[in-house]
mmCIF file of C-alpha atoms in Angstrom:
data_model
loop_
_atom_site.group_PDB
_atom_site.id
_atom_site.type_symbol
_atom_site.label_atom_id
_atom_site.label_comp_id
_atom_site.label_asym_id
_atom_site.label_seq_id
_atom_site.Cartn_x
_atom_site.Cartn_y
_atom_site.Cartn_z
ATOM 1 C CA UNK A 301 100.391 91.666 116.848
ATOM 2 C CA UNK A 302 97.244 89.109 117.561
ATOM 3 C CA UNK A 303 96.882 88.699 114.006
ATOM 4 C CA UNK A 304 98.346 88.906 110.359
ATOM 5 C CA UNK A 305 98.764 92.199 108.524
ATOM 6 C CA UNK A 306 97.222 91.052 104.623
ATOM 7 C CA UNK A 307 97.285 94.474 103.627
ATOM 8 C CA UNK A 308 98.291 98.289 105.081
ATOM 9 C CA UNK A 309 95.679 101.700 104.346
ATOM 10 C CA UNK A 310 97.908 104.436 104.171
ATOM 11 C CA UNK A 311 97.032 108.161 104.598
ATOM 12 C CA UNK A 312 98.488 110.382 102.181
ATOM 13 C CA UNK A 313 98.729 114.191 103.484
ATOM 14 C CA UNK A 314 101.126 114.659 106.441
ATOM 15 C CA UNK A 315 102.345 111.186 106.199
ATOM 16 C CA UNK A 316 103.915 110.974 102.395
ATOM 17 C CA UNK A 317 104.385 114.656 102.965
ATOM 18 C CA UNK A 318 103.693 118.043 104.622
ATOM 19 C CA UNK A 319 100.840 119.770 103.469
ATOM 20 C CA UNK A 320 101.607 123.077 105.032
ATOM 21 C CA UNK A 321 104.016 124.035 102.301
ATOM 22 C CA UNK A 322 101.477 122.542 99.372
ATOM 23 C CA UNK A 323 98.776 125.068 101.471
ATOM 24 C CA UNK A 324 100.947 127.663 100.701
ATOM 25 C CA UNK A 325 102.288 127.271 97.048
ATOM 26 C CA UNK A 326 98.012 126.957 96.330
ATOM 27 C CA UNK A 327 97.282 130.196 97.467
ATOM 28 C CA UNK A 328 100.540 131.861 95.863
ATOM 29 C CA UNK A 329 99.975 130.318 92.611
ATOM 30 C CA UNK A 330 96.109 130.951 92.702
ATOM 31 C CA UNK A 331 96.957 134.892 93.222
ATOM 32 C CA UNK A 332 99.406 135.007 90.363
ATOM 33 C CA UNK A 333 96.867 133.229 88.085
ATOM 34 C CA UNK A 334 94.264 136.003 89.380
ATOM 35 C CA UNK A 335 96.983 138.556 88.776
ATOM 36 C CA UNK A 336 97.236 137.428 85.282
ATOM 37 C CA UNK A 337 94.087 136.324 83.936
ATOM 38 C CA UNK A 338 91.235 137.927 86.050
ATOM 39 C CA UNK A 339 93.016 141.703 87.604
ATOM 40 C CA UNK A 340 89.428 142.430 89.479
ATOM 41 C CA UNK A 341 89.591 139.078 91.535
ATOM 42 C CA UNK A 342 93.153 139.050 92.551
ATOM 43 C CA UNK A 343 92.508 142.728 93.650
ATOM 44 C CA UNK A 344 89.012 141.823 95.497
ATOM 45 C CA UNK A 345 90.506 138.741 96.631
ATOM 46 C CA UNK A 346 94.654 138.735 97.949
ATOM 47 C CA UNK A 347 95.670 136.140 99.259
ATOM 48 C CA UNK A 348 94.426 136.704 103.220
ATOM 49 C CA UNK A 349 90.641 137.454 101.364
ATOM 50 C CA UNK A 350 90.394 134.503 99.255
ATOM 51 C CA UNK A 351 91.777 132.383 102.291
ATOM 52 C CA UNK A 352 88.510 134.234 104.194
ATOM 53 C CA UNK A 353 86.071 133.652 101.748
ATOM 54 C CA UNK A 354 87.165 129.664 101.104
ATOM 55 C CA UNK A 355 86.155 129.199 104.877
ATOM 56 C CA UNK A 356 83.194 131.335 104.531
ATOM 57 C CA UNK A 357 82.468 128.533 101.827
ATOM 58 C CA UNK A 358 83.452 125.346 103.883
ATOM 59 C CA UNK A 359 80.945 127.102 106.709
ATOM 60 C CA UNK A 360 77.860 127.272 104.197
ATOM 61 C CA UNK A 361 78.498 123.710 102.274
ATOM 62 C CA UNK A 362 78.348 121.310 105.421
ATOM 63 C CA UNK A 363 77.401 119.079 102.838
ATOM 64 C CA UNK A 364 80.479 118.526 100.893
ATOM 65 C CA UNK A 365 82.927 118.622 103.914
ATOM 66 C CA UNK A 366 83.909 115.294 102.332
ATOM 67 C CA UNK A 367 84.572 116.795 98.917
ATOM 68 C CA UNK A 368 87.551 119.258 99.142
ATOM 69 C CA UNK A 369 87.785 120.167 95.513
ATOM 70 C CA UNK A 370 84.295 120.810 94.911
ATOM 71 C CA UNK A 371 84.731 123.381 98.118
ATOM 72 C CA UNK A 372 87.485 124.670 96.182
ATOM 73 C CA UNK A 373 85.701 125.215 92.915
ATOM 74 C CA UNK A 374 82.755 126.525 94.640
ATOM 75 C CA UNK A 375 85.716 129.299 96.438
ATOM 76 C CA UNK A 376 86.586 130.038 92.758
ATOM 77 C CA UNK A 377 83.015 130.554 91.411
ATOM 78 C CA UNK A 378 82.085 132.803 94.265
ATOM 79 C CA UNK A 379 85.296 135.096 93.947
ATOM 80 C CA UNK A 380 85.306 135.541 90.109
ATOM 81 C CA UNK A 381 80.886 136.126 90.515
ATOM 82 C CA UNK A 382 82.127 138.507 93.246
ATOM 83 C CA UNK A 383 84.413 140.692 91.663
ATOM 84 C CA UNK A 384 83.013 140.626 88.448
ATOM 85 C CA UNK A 385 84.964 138.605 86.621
ATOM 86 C CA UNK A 386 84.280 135.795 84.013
ATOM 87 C CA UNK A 387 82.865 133.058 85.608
ATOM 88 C CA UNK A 388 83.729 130.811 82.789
ATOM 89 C CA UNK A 389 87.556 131.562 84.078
ATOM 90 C CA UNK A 390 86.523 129.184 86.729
ATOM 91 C CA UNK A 391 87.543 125.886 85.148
ATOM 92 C CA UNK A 392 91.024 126.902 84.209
ATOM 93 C CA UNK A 393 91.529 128.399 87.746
ATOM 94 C CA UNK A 394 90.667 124.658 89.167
ATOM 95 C CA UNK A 395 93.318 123.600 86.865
ATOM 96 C CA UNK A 396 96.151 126.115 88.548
ATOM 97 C CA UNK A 397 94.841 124.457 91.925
ATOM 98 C CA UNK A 398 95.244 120.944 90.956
ATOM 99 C CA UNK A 399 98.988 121.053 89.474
ATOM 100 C CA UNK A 400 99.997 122.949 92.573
ATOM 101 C CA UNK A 401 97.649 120.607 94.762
ATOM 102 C CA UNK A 402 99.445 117.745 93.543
ATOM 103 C CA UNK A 403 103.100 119.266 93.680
ATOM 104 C CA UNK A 404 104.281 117.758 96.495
ATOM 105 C CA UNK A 405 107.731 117.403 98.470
ATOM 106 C CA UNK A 406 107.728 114.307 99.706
ATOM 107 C CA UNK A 407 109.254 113.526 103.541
ATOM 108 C CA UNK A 408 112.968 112.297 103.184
ATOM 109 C CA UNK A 409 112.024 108.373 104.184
ATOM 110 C CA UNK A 410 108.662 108.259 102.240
ATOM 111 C CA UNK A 411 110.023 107.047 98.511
ATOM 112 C CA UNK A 412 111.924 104.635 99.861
ATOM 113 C CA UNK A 413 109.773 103.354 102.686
ATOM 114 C CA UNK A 414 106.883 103.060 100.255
ATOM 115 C CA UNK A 415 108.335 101.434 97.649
ATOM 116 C CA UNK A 416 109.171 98.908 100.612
ATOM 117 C CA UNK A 417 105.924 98.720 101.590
ATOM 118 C CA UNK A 418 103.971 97.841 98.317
ATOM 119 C CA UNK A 419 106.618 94.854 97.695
ATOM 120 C CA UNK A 420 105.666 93.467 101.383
ATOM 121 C CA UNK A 421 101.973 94.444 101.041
ATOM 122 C CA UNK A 422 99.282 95.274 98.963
ATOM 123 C CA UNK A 423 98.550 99.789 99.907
ATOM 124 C CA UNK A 424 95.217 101.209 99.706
ATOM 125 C CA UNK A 425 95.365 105.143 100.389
ATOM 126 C CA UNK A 426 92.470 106.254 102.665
ATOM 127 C CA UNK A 427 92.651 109.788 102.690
ATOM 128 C CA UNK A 428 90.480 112.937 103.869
ATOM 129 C CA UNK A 429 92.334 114.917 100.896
ATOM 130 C CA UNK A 430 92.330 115.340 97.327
ATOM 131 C CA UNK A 431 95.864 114.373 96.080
ATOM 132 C CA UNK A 432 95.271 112.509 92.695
ATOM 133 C CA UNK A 433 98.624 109.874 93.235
ATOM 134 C CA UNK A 434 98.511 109.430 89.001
ATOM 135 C CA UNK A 435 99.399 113.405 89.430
ATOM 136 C CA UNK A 436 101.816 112.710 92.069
ATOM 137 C CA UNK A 437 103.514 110.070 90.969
ATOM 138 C CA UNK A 438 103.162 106.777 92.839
ATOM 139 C CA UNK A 439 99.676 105.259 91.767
ATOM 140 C CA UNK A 440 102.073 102.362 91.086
ATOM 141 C CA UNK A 441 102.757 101.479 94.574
ATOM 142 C CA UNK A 442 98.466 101.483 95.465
ATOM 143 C CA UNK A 443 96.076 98.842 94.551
ATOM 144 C CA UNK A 444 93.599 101.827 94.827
ATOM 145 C CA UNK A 445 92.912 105.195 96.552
ATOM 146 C CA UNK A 446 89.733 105.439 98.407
ATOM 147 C CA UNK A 447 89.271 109.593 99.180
ATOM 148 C CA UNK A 448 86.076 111.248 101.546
ATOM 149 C CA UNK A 449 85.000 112.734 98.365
ATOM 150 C CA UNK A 450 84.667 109.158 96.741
ATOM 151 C CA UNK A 451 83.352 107.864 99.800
ATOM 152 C CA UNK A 452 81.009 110.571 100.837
ATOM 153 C CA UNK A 453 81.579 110.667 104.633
ATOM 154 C CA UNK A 454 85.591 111.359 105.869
ATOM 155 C CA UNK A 455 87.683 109.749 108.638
ATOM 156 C CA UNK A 456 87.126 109.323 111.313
ATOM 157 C CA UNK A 457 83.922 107.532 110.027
ATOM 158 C CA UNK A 458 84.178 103.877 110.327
ATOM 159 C CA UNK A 459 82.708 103.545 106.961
ATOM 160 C CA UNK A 460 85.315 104.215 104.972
ATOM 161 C CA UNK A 461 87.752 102.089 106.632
ATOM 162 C CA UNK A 462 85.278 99.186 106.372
ATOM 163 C CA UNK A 463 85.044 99.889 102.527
ATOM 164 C CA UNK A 464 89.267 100.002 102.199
ATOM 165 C CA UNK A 465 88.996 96.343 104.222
ATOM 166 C CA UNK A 466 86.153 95.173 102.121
ATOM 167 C CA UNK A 467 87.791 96.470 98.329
ATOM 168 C CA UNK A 468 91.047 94.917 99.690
ATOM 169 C CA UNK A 469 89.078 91.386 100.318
ATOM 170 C CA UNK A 470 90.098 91.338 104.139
ATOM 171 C CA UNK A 471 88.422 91.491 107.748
ATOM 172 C CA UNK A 472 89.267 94.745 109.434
ATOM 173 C CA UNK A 473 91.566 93.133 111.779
ATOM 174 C CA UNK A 474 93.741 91.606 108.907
ATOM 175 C CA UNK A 475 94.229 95.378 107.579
ATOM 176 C CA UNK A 476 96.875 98.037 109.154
ATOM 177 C CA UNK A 477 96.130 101.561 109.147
ATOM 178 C CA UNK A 478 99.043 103.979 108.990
ATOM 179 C CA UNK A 479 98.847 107.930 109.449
ATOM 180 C CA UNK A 480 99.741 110.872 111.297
ATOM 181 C CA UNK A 481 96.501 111.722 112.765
ATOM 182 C CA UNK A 482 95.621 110.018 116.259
ATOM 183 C CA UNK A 483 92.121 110.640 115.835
ATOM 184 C CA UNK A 484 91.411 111.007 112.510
ATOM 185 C CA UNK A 485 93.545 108.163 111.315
ATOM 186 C CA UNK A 486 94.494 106.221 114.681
ATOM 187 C CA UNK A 487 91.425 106.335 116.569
ATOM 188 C CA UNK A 488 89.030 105.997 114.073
ATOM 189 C CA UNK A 489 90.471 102.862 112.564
ATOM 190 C CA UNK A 490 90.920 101.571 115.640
ATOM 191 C CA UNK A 491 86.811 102.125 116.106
ATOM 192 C CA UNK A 492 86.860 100.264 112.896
ATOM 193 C CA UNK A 493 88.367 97.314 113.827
ATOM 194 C CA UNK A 494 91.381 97.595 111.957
ATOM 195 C CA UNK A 495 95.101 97.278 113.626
ATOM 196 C CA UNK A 496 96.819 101.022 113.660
ATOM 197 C CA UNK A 497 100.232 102.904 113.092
ATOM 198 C CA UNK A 498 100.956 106.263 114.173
ATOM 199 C CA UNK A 499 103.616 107.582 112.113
ATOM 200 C CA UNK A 500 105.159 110.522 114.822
ATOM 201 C CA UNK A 501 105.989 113.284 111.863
ATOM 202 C CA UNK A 502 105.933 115.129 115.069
ATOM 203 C CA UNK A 503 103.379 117.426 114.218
ATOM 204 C CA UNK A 504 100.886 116.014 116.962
ATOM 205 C CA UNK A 505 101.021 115.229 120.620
ATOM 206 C CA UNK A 506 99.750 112.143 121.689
ATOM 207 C CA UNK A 507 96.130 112.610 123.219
ATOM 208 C CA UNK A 508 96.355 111.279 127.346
ATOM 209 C CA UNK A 509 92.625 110.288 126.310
ATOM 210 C CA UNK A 510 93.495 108.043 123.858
ATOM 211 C CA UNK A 511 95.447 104.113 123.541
ATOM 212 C CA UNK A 512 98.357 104.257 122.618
ATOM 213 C CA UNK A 513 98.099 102.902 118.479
ATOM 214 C CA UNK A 514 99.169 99.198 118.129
ATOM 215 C CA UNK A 515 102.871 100.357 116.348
ATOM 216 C CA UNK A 516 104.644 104.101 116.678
ATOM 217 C CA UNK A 517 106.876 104.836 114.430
ATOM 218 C CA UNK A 518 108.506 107.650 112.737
ATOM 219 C CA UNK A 519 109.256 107.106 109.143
ATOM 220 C CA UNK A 520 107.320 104.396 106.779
ATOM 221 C CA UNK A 521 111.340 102.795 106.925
ATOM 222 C CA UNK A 522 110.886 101.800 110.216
ATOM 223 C CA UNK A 523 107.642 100.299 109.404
ATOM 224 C CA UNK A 524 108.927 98.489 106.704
ATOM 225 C CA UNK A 525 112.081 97.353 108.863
ATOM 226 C CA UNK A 526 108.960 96.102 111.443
ATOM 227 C CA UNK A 527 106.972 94.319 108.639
ATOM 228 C CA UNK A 528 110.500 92.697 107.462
ATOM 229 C CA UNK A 529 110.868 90.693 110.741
ATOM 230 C CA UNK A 530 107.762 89.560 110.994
ATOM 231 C CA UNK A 531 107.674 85.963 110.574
ATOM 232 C CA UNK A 532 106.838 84.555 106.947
ATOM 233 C CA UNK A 533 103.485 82.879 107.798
ATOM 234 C CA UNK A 534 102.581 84.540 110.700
ATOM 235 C CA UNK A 535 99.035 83.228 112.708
ATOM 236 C CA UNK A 536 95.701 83.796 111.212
#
């Protein structure tokens, strides 16, 4: 590349690991905890239902499209109110959600391409999501987490990749941005200014309307491998 890499932001969900299955364990869980604490909303609300009425919620809160878990709470609120059950169950039903929100099975490369990755750069995780990485596990390998909710506006939005660049102390074009997405993560940091890595999980096609990203890879090894030759001091 033109110019040094200083630091890398890093997306979390389908690039550490595959949401789809998380997706799934929620809304299992969620239903069990129904089943078990509150019979008249697992019974109003099965699984397909409460899946219905959380994007019934999404479609009315435009608003906090940034802030998953508060559309998540608000989906708990409105299905206890609903089916008449105890609407101070709410809070302990968030808690079901978060465990199994932040129970994740991470792709086979990603522990050991991360761990890489924080000992060649500083990480920032710019995400969309709501993973906690304390919960997770590896808030040891970030110099922070910057989330939409935190934010207030989500990727593609160039303002939250200038405000990873400007809490890691670096122009955009010192910073690379790695994720799955190619225009959530790839395109809209390279509107930002920032250098970009599409990491090919191989959920995604590649757009014919967009660049191609500045690196493709397909596990965070193979970055690492990449950021291993580059040389020591490479230009400004």
């Amino acid at each position: 590349m033109q110019h040094a890499i200083r630091a890398i932001t890093l997306d979390l969900d389908d690039t550490l690991w595959p949401f789809a299955p998380i997706g799934e364990r929620i809304e299992t869980a969620l239903h069990a905890w129904f089943e078990a604490h509150s019979p008249l909303t697992a019974a109003r609300f099965p699984i397909e239902e409460m899946r219905a009425l959380r994007l019934q919620v999404h479609a009315e809160h435009p608003e906090h499209a940034h802030d998953l878990g508060l559309l998540r709470r608000l989906t708990i609120q409105r299905a206890l109110r609903d089916s008449g059950g105890d609407i101070a169950l709410a809070d302990a039903a968030h808690a079901c959600f978060f465990r199994e929100r932040n129970r994740v099975d991470f792709y086979d490369d990603a522990l050991e391409g991360l761990a890489r990755l924080a000992r060649l750069r500083p990480l920032a995780g710019l995400t969309n999501g709501n993973a906690d990485l304390a919960a997770v596990g590896i808030d040891a390998h970030f110099a922070f987490n910057l989330s939409a909710c935190q934010h207030g506006v989500p990727k593609p939005d160039p303002g939250i990749f200038h405000a990873a660049c400007a809490r890691l102390g670096l122009a955009p074009h010192e910073v690379l941005h790695v994720g799955d997405h190619p225009h959530i993560d790839v395109a809209g940091a390279a509107a930002a200014g920032l250098r970009t890595c599409w990491i090919d999980r191989g959920d995604h096609a590649w757009p014919d309307e967009l660049p191609p990203a500045d690196l493709h890879v397909h596990t965070l090894t193979a970055l690492a491998d990449w950021l291993d030759a580059l040389p020591e001091d490479p230009p400004t």
